[in-house]
């Protein structure tokens, strides 16, 4: 029962470095999401992919890019890391149908990213 | 603007002391109100989905209710293991979720 798997779990970067956070789900969900969670700010949506082949910006997309590689995988890339991007990043997936089903999201355990 | 607001930010209870957490929402075309539990160092874990005003869901010591503007998570006779951050989220027509900032619950023995 893997669910949503995120790699790596921890990472330290220097300002200006780039990196890609990986996310994979094994529940055959068609929607996937990237969030960041900062103290007192709750979960803020960075990008999401309602279905394979589509991606849309969320609340805080600046400084990030995403790739929906296939139905299972959704990656988040930081091209030039900045200290303001220090955060915990969560990937999630959910089922989505055009009749607007009320299916919940399932989350990974996060990537803790520090940028010095 | 679609948004979800939770209160209080933090809640300290004695074991056995019942209380309620509030979630106010303005989400266009709401397609579900969701409650999650988050333990330190973990991702949010799904608890309940509510879809219609008047709906209630229960699980052990937790009961979630929904009105047209808010949802409540009632905790009856809590135990220390109920200590966690509780998040609520509203989902719109496009499968986009709007999260509140959470209520951190601490239950003392």
PDB file of C-alpha atoms in Angstrom:
ATOM      1  CA  UNK A   1       0.000   0.000   0.000  1.00  0.00           C
ATOM      2  CA  UNK A   2       2.496   2.653  -1.127  1.00  0.00           C
ATOM      3  CA  UNK A   3      -0.089   5.361  -2.009  1.00  0.00           C
ATOM      4  CA  UNK A   4       1.830   8.575  -2.789  1.00  0.00           C
ATOM      5  CA  UNK A   5       5.627   8.368  -2.680  1.00  0.00           C
ATOM      6  CA  UNK A   6       7.844  11.456  -2.582  1.00  0.00           C
ATOM      7  CA  UNK A   7      11.601  11.575  -3.046  1.00  0.00           C
ATOM      8  CA  UNK A   8      13.827  12.766  -1.538  1.00  0.00           C
ATOM      9  CA  UNK A   9      12.565  13.109   2.051  1.00  0.00           C
ATOM     10  CA  UNK A  10      15.164  15.740   2.958  1.00  0.00           C
ATOM     11  CA  UNK A  11      17.372  18.036   0.897  1.00  0.00           C
ATOM     12  CA  UNK A  12      19.700  20.972   1.538  1.00  0.00           C
ATOM     13  CA  UNK A  13      20.545  23.260  -1.368  1.00  0.00           C
ATOM     14  CA  UNK A  14      22.607  26.367  -1.861  1.00  0.00           C
ATOM     15  CA  UNK A  15      21.032  29.487  -3.315  1.00  0.00           C
ATOM     16  CA  UNK A  16      20.983  29.274  -7.104  1.00  0.00           C
ATOM     17  CA  UNK A  17      21.126  25.489  -7.314  1.00  0.00           C
ATOM     18  CA  UNK A  18      18.425  23.568  -9.133  1.00  0.00           C
ATOM     19  CA  UNK A  19      16.632  20.410  -8.168  1.00  0.00           C
ATOM     20  CA  UNK A  20      13.626  18.267  -9.005  1.00  0.00           C
ATOM     21  CA  UNK A  21      11.260  16.801  -6.453  1.00  0.00           C
ATOM     22  CA  UNK A  22       9.708  13.521  -7.532  1.00  0.00           C
ATOM     23  CA  UNK A  23       6.212  12.223  -6.819  1.00  0.00           C
ATOM     24  CA  UNK A  24       4.566   8.973  -7.856  1.00  0.00           C
ATOM     25  CA  UNK A  25       1.159   7.495  -7.003  1.00  0.00           C
ATOM     26  CA  UNK A  26      -0.080   3.944  -7.461  1.00  0.00           C
ATOM     27  CA  UNK A  27      -3.840   4.530  -7.025  1.00  0.00           C
ATOM     28  CA  UNK A  28      -4.540   5.241 -10.715  1.00  0.00           C
ATOM     29  CA  UNK A  29      -5.692   8.761  -9.834  1.00  0.00           C
ATOM     30  CA  UNK A  30      -5.911  11.256 -12.654  1.00  0.00           C
ATOM     31  CA  UNK A  31      -5.356  14.474 -10.638  1.00  0.00           C
ATOM     32  CA  UNK A  32      -2.079  15.360  -8.927  1.00  0.00           C
ATOM     33  CA  UNK A  33      -0.970  18.387  -6.892  1.00  0.00           C
ATOM     34  CA  UNK A  34       2.048  20.096  -5.401  1.00  0.00           C
ATOM     35  CA  UNK A  35       1.731  22.132  -2.195  1.00  0.00           C
ATOM     36  CA  UNK A  36       4.116  23.900   0.102  1.00  0.00           C
ATOM     37  CA  UNK A  37       3.496  24.151   3.842  1.00  0.00           C
ATOM     38  CA  UNK A  38       5.022  26.896   5.942  1.00  0.00           C
ATOM     39  CA  UNK A  39       4.398  27.573   9.647  1.00  0.00           C
ATOM     40  CA  UNK A  40       1.116  29.404  10.147  1.00  0.00           C
ATOM     41  CA  UNK A  41       0.346  29.451   6.403  1.00  0.00           C
ATOM     42  CA  UNK A  42      -1.348  26.118   5.904  1.00  0.00           C
ATOM     43  CA  UNK A  43      -1.073  24.295   2.596  1.00  0.00           C
ATOM     44  CA  UNK A  44      -0.593  26.541  -0.439  1.00  0.00           C
ATOM     45  CA  UNK A  45      -1.095  25.143  -3.906  1.00  0.00           C
ATOM     46  CA  UNK A  46       1.880  25.561  -6.254  1.00  0.00           C
ATOM     47  CA  UNK A  47       0.711  23.687  -9.357  1.00  0.00           C
ATOM     48  CA  UNK A  48      -1.787  21.009 -10.120  1.00  0.00           C
ATOM     49  CA  UNK A  49      -2.622  18.636 -12.928  1.00  0.00           C
ATOM     50  CA  UNK A  50      -6.321  17.850 -13.214  1.00  0.00           C
ATOM     51  CA  UNK A  51      -5.590  15.071 -15.686  1.00  0.00           C
ATOM     52  CA  UNK A  52      -2.670  13.629 -17.625  1.00  0.00           C
ATOM     53  CA  UNK A  53      -1.433  16.146 -20.180  1.00  0.00           C
ATOM     54  CA  UNK A  54      -2.672  19.263 -18.353  1.00  0.00           C
ATOM     55  CA  UNK A  55      -1.074  21.478 -15.733  1.00  0.00           C
ATOM     56  CA  UNK A  56      -2.292  24.695 -14.129  1.00  0.00           C
ATOM     57  CA  UNK A  57      -0.862  27.296 -11.799  1.00  0.00           C
ATOM     58  CA  UNK A  58      -1.991  27.449  -8.224  1.00  0.00           C
ATOM     59  CA  UNK A  59      -1.636  30.173  -5.626  1.00  0.00           C
ATOM     60  CA  UNK A  60       2.193  30.387  -5.488  1.00  0.00           C
ATOM     61  CA  UNK A  61       3.717  29.186  -8.809  1.00  0.00           C
ATOM     62  CA  UNK A  62       6.582  31.668  -9.166  1.00  0.00           C
ATOM     63  CA  UNK A  63      10.013  30.029  -9.144  1.00  0.00           C
ATOM     64  CA  UNK A  64       8.650  26.549  -9.887  1.00  0.00           C
ATOM     65  CA  UNK A  65       7.944  24.390 -12.914  1.00  0.00           C
ATOM     66  CA  UNK A  66       6.142  21.055 -13.141  1.00  0.00           C
ATOM     67  CA  UNK A  67       6.026  18.070 -15.449  1.00  0.00           C
ATOM     68  CA  UNK A  68       3.272  15.487 -15.574  1.00  0.00           C
ATOM     69  CA  UNK A  69       5.442  12.699 -16.890  1.00  0.00           C
ATOM     70  CA  UNK A  70       2.631  10.141 -17.125  1.00  0.00           C
ATOM     71  CA  UNK A  71      -0.485   9.285 -15.142  1.00  0.00           C
ATOM     72  CA  UNK A  72       1.573   8.095 -12.160  1.00  0.00           C
ATOM     73  CA  UNK A  73       4.271  10.750 -11.898  1.00  0.00           C
ATOM     74  CA  UNK A  74       4.271  14.504 -11.301  1.00  0.00           C
ATOM     75  CA  UNK A  75       7.564  16.305 -10.688  1.00  0.00           C
ATOM     76  CA  UNK A  76       8.303  19.774  -9.296  1.00  0.00           C
ATOM     77  CA  UNK A  77      11.431  21.645 -10.376  1.00  0.00           C
ATOM     78  CA  UNK A  78      13.189  24.557  -8.748  1.00  0.00           C
ATOM     79  CA  UNK A  79      15.367  26.123 -11.462  1.00  0.00           C
ATOM     80  CA  UNK A  80      17.292  28.539  -9.242  1.00  0.00           C
ATOM     81  CA  UNK A  81      16.593  27.934  -5.572  1.00  0.00           C
ATOM     82  CA  UNK A  82      16.077  30.885  -3.223  1.00  0.00           C
ATOM     83  CA  UNK A  83      15.970  30.942   0.605  1.00  0.00           C
ATOM     84  CA  UNK A  84      12.251  31.891   0.403  1.00  0.00           C
ATOM     85  CA  UNK A  85      11.617  28.438  -1.057  1.00  0.00           C
ATOM     86  CA  UNK A  86      12.694  26.751   2.173  1.00  0.00           C
ATOM     87  CA  UNK A  87       9.593  24.777   3.096  1.00  0.00           C
ATOM     88  CA  UNK A  88       7.989  21.365   3.346  1.00  0.00           C
ATOM     89  CA  UNK A  89       6.632  20.237  -0.012  1.00  0.00           C
ATOM     90  CA  UNK A  90       3.715  17.833  -0.276  1.00  0.00           C
ATOM     91  CA  UNK A  91       2.467  15.955  -3.287  1.00  0.00           C
ATOM     92  CA  UNK A  92      -1.121  14.704  -3.418  1.00  0.00           C
ATOM     93  CA  UNK A  93      -3.387  12.839  -5.794  1.00  0.00           C
ATOM     94  CA  UNK A  94      -7.122  12.387  -6.171  1.00  0.00           C
ATOM     95  CA  UNK A  95      -9.676  10.912  -8.491  1.00  0.00           C
ATOM     96  CA  UNK A  96     -11.549  13.346 -10.725  1.00  0.00           C
ATOM     97  CA  UNK A  97     -14.519  12.816 -12.975  1.00  0.00           C
ATOM     98  CA  UNK A  98     -16.416  15.393 -14.973  1.00  0.00           C
ATOM     99  CA  UNK A  99     -19.511  14.868 -12.857  1.00  0.00           C
ATOM    100  CA  UNK A 100     -17.543  16.416 -10.008  1.00  0.00           C
ATOM    101  CA  UNK A 101     -17.111  13.525  -7.640  1.00  0.00           C
ATOM    102  CA  UNK A 102     -16.285  14.322  -4.023  1.00  0.00           C
ATOM    103  CA  UNK A 103     -13.199  12.172  -3.774  1.00  0.00           C
ATOM    104  CA  UNK A 104     -10.523  13.308  -1.270  1.00  0.00           C
ATOM    105  CA  UNK A 105      -6.833  13.881  -1.809  1.00  0.00           C
ATOM    106  CA  UNK A 106      -4.202  11.430  -0.654  1.00  0.00           C
ATOM    107  CA  UNK A 107      -0.873  12.880   0.439  1.00  0.00           C
ATOM    108  CA  UNK A 108       2.725  11.789   0.537  1.00  0.00           C
ATOM    109  CA  UNK A 109       4.838  12.374   3.648  1.00  0.00           C
ATOM    110  CA  UNK A 110       6.603  15.402   2.225  1.00  0.00           C
ATOM    111  CA  UNK A 111      10.035  16.638   1.210  1.00  0.00           C
ATOM    112  CA  UNK A 112      11.771  18.913   3.694  1.00  0.00           C
ATOM    113  CA  UNK A 113      13.815  21.391   1.684  1.00  0.00           C
ATOM    114  CA  UNK A 114      16.291  23.893   3.128  1.00  0.00           C
ATOM    115  CA  UNK A 115      17.958  26.505   0.962  1.00  0.00           C
ATOM    116  CA  UNK A 116      20.996  28.247   2.376  1.00  0.00           C
TER     117      UNK A 116
ATOM    118  CA  UNK B   1     -12.318  34.899  -3.818  1.00  0.00           C
ATOM    119  CA  UNK B   2     -12.418  31.247  -2.832  1.00  0.00           C
ATOM    120  CA  UNK B   3     -11.039  30.690   0.642  1.00  0.00           C
ATOM    121  CA  UNK B   4     -11.258  28.606   3.787  1.00  0.00           C
ATOM    122  CA  UNK B   5     -10.673  29.950   7.302  1.00  0.00           C
ATOM    123  CA  UNK B   6     -10.174  27.828  10.410  1.00  0.00           C
ATOM    124  CA  UNK B   7     -10.446  28.759  14.069  1.00  0.00           C
ATOM    125  CA  UNK B   8      -9.009  28.640  16.600  1.00  0.00           C
ATOM    126  CA  UNK B   9      -5.364  28.418  15.470  1.00  0.00           C
ATOM    127  CA  UNK B  10      -4.536  26.365  18.548  1.00  0.00           C
ATOM    128  CA  UNK B  11      -6.616  24.581  21.184  1.00  0.00           C
ATOM    129  CA  UNK B  12      -5.495  23.027  24.446  1.00  0.00           C
ATOM    130  CA  UNK B  13      -7.885  20.598  26.129  1.00  0.00           C
ATOM    131  CA  UNK B  14      -7.769  18.354  29.133  1.00  0.00           C
ATOM    132  CA  UNK B  15      -8.411  14.696  28.440  1.00  0.00           C
ATOM    133  CA  UNK B  16     -12.187  14.202  28.384  1.00  0.00           C
ATOM    134  CA  UNK B  17     -12.965  17.892  27.742  1.00  0.00           C
ATOM    135  CA  UNK B  18     -15.141  18.092  24.623  1.00  0.00           C
ATOM    136  CA  UNK B  19     -14.898  20.975  22.149  1.00  0.00           C
ATOM    137  CA  UNK B  20     -15.403  22.004  18.512  1.00  0.00           C
ATOM    138  CA  UNK B  21     -13.185  23.262  15.699  1.00  0.00           C
ATOM    139  CA  UNK B  22     -14.599  25.670  13.131  1.00  0.00           C
ATOM    140  CA  UNK B  23     -14.072  25.873   9.357  1.00  0.00           C
ATOM    141  CA  UNK B  24     -15.686  28.743   7.426  1.00  0.00           C
ATOM    142  CA  UNK B  25     -15.650  28.545   3.644  1.00  0.00           C
ATOM    143  CA  UNK B  26     -16.447  30.525   0.524  1.00  0.00           C
ATOM    144  CA  UNK B  27     -15.785  28.163  -2.375  1.00  0.00           C
ATOM    145  CA  UNK B  28     -17.687  28.600  -5.639  1.00  0.00           C
ATOM    146  CA  UNK B  29     -19.527  25.476  -6.735  1.00  0.00           C
ATOM    147  CA  UNK B  30     -18.421  23.531  -3.666  1.00  0.00           C
ATOM    148  CA  UNK B  31     -17.930  19.856  -4.517  1.00  0.00           C
ATOM    149  CA  UNK B  32     -17.108  18.654  -1.047  1.00  0.00           C
ATOM    150  CA  UNK B  33     -15.768  19.832   2.307  1.00  0.00           C
ATOM    151  CA  UNK B  34     -12.928  17.668   3.589  1.00  0.00           C
ATOM    152  CA  UNK B  35     -11.353  17.186   7.000  1.00  0.00           C
ATOM    153  CA  UNK B  36      -7.807  15.906   7.443  1.00  0.00           C
ATOM    154  CA  UNK B  37      -5.596  15.075  10.396  1.00  0.00           C
ATOM    155  CA  UNK B  38      -1.888  15.865  10.234  1.00  0.00           C
ATOM    156  CA  UNK B  39       0.683  14.481  12.649  1.00  0.00           C
ATOM    157  CA  UNK B  40       4.155  16.070  12.954  1.00  0.00           C
ATOM    158  CA  UNK B  41       6.453  15.047  10.110  1.00  0.00           C
ATOM    159  CA  UNK B  42       3.628  13.408   8.163  1.00  0.00           C
ATOM    160  CA  UNK B  43       1.323  14.287   5.320  1.00  0.00           C
ATOM    161  CA  UNK B  44      -2.355  15.035   5.960  1.00  0.00           C
ATOM    162  CA  UNK B  45      -4.523  11.953   6.484  1.00  0.00           C
ATOM    163  CA  UNK B  46      -8.089  11.982   5.207  1.00  0.00           C
ATOM    164  CA  UNK B  47     -10.870  11.858   7.835  1.00  0.00           C
ATOM    165  CA  UNK B  48     -14.227  12.909   6.341  1.00  0.00           C
ATOM    166  CA  UNK B  49     -15.988  14.231   3.271  1.00  0.00           C
ATOM    167  CA  UNK B  50     -19.169  16.295   3.647  1.00  0.00           C
ATOM    168  CA  UNK B  51     -21.143  17.259   0.599  1.00  0.00           C
ATOM    169  CA  UNK B  52     -24.545  18.639   1.574  1.00  0.00           C
ATOM    170  CA  UNK B  53     -25.685  21.102   4.236  1.00  0.00           C
ATOM    171  CA  UNK B  54     -27.021  19.145   7.180  1.00  0.00           C
ATOM    172  CA  UNK B  55     -24.784  16.165   6.549  1.00  0.00           C
ATOM    173  CA  UNK B  56     -22.916  14.590   9.480  1.00  0.00           C
ATOM    174  CA  UNK B  57     -20.144  12.004   9.599  1.00  0.00           C
ATOM    175  CA  UNK B  58     -18.710  10.245  12.663  1.00  0.00           C
ATOM    176  CA  UNK B  59     -15.563   8.316  13.419  1.00  0.00           C
ATOM    177  CA  UNK B  60     -14.740   7.288  16.977  1.00  0.00           C
ATOM    178  CA  UNK B  61     -14.599  10.517  19.030  1.00  0.00           C
ATOM    179  CA  UNK B  62     -14.892  12.814  16.006  1.00  0.00           C
ATOM    180  CA  UNK B  63     -18.046  14.119  14.358  1.00  0.00           C
ATOM    181  CA  UNK B  64     -18.053  16.489  11.390  1.00  0.00           C
ATOM    182  CA  UNK B  65     -21.043  18.624  10.427  1.00  0.00           C
ATOM    183  CA  UNK B  66     -21.741  20.970   7.523  1.00  0.00           C
ATOM    184  CA  UNK B  67     -23.882  24.070   7.008  1.00  0.00           C
ATOM    185  CA  UNK B  68     -24.043  26.331   3.955  1.00  0.00           C
ATOM    186  CA  UNK B  69     -21.209  28.502   5.285  1.00  0.00           C
ATOM    187  CA  UNK B  70     -19.239  26.459   7.796  1.00  0.00           C
ATOM    188  CA  UNK B  71     -18.228  23.086   9.025  1.00  0.00           C
ATOM    189  CA  UNK B  72     -17.511  21.939  12.554  1.00  0.00           C
ATOM    190  CA  UNK B  73     -15.367  19.134  13.825  1.00  0.00           C
ATOM    191  CA  UNK B  74     -16.696  18.093  17.235  1.00  0.00           C
ATOM    192  CA  UNK B  75     -14.349  16.169  19.493  1.00  0.00           C
ATOM    193  CA  UNK B  76     -16.065  14.259  22.285  1.00  0.00           C
ATOM    194  CA  UNK B  77     -14.072  13.183  25.350  1.00  0.00           C
ATOM    195  CA  UNK B  78     -10.713  13.556  23.585  1.00  0.00           C
ATOM    196  CA  UNK B  79      -7.652  11.490  24.448  1.00  0.00           C
ATOM    197  CA  UNK B  80      -3.979  12.497  24.184  1.00  0.00           C
ATOM    198  CA  UNK B  81      -3.687  10.477  20.961  1.00  0.00           C
ATOM    199  CA  UNK B  82      -6.136  12.901  19.337  1.00  0.00           C
ATOM    200  CA  UNK B  83      -3.440  15.592  19.530  1.00  0.00           C
ATOM    201  CA  UNK B  84      -2.642  16.693  15.967  1.00  0.00           C
ATOM    202  CA  UNK B  85      -3.281  19.495  13.515  1.00  0.00           C
ATOM    203  CA  UNK B  86      -6.715  19.315  11.898  1.00  0.00           C
ATOM    204  CA  UNK B  87      -7.105  20.770   8.422  1.00  0.00           C
ATOM    205  CA  UNK B  88     -10.221  21.448   6.416  1.00  0.00           C
ATOM    206  CA  UNK B  89     -10.440  22.010   2.671  1.00  0.00           C
ATOM    207  CA  UNK B  90     -13.137  22.880   0.153  1.00  0.00           C
ATOM    208  CA  UNK B  91     -13.077  21.497  -3.367  1.00  0.00           C
ATOM    209  CA  UNK B  92     -14.400  23.383  -6.412  1.00  0.00           C
ATOM    210  CA  UNK B  93     -15.814  22.209  -9.740  1.00  0.00           C
ATOM    211  CA  UNK B  94     -12.345  21.801 -11.252  1.00  0.00           C
ATOM    212  CA  UNK B  95     -10.981  19.447  -8.586  1.00  0.00           C
ATOM    213  CA  UNK B  96      -8.993  22.268  -6.990  1.00  0.00           C
ATOM    214  CA  UNK B  97      -8.757  22.222  -3.186  1.00  0.00           C
ATOM    215  CA  UNK B  98      -8.618  25.267  -0.899  1.00  0.00           C
ATOM    216  CA  UNK B  99      -7.089  24.583   2.522  1.00  0.00           C
ATOM    217  CA  UNK B 100      -7.438  26.434   5.787  1.00  0.00           C
ATOM    218  CA  UNK B 101      -4.347  27.016   7.915  1.00  0.00           C
ATOM    219  CA  UNK B 102      -5.372  24.378  10.441  1.00  0.00           C
ATOM    220  CA  UNK B 103      -6.130  24.037  14.148  1.00  0.00           C
ATOM    221  CA  UNK B 104      -3.391  22.581  16.300  1.00  0.00           C
ATOM    222  CA  UNK B 105      -5.024  20.483  19.006  1.00  0.00           C
ATOM    223  CA  UNK B 106      -3.168  19.502  22.162  1.00  0.00           C
ATOM    224  CA  UNK B 107      -4.912  17.131  24.577  1.00  0.00           C
ATOM    225  CA  UNK B 108      -3.290  16.881  28.008  1.00  0.00           C
ATOM    226  CA  UNK B 109      -3.677  13.744  30.126  1.00  0.00           C
TER     227      UNK B 109
END
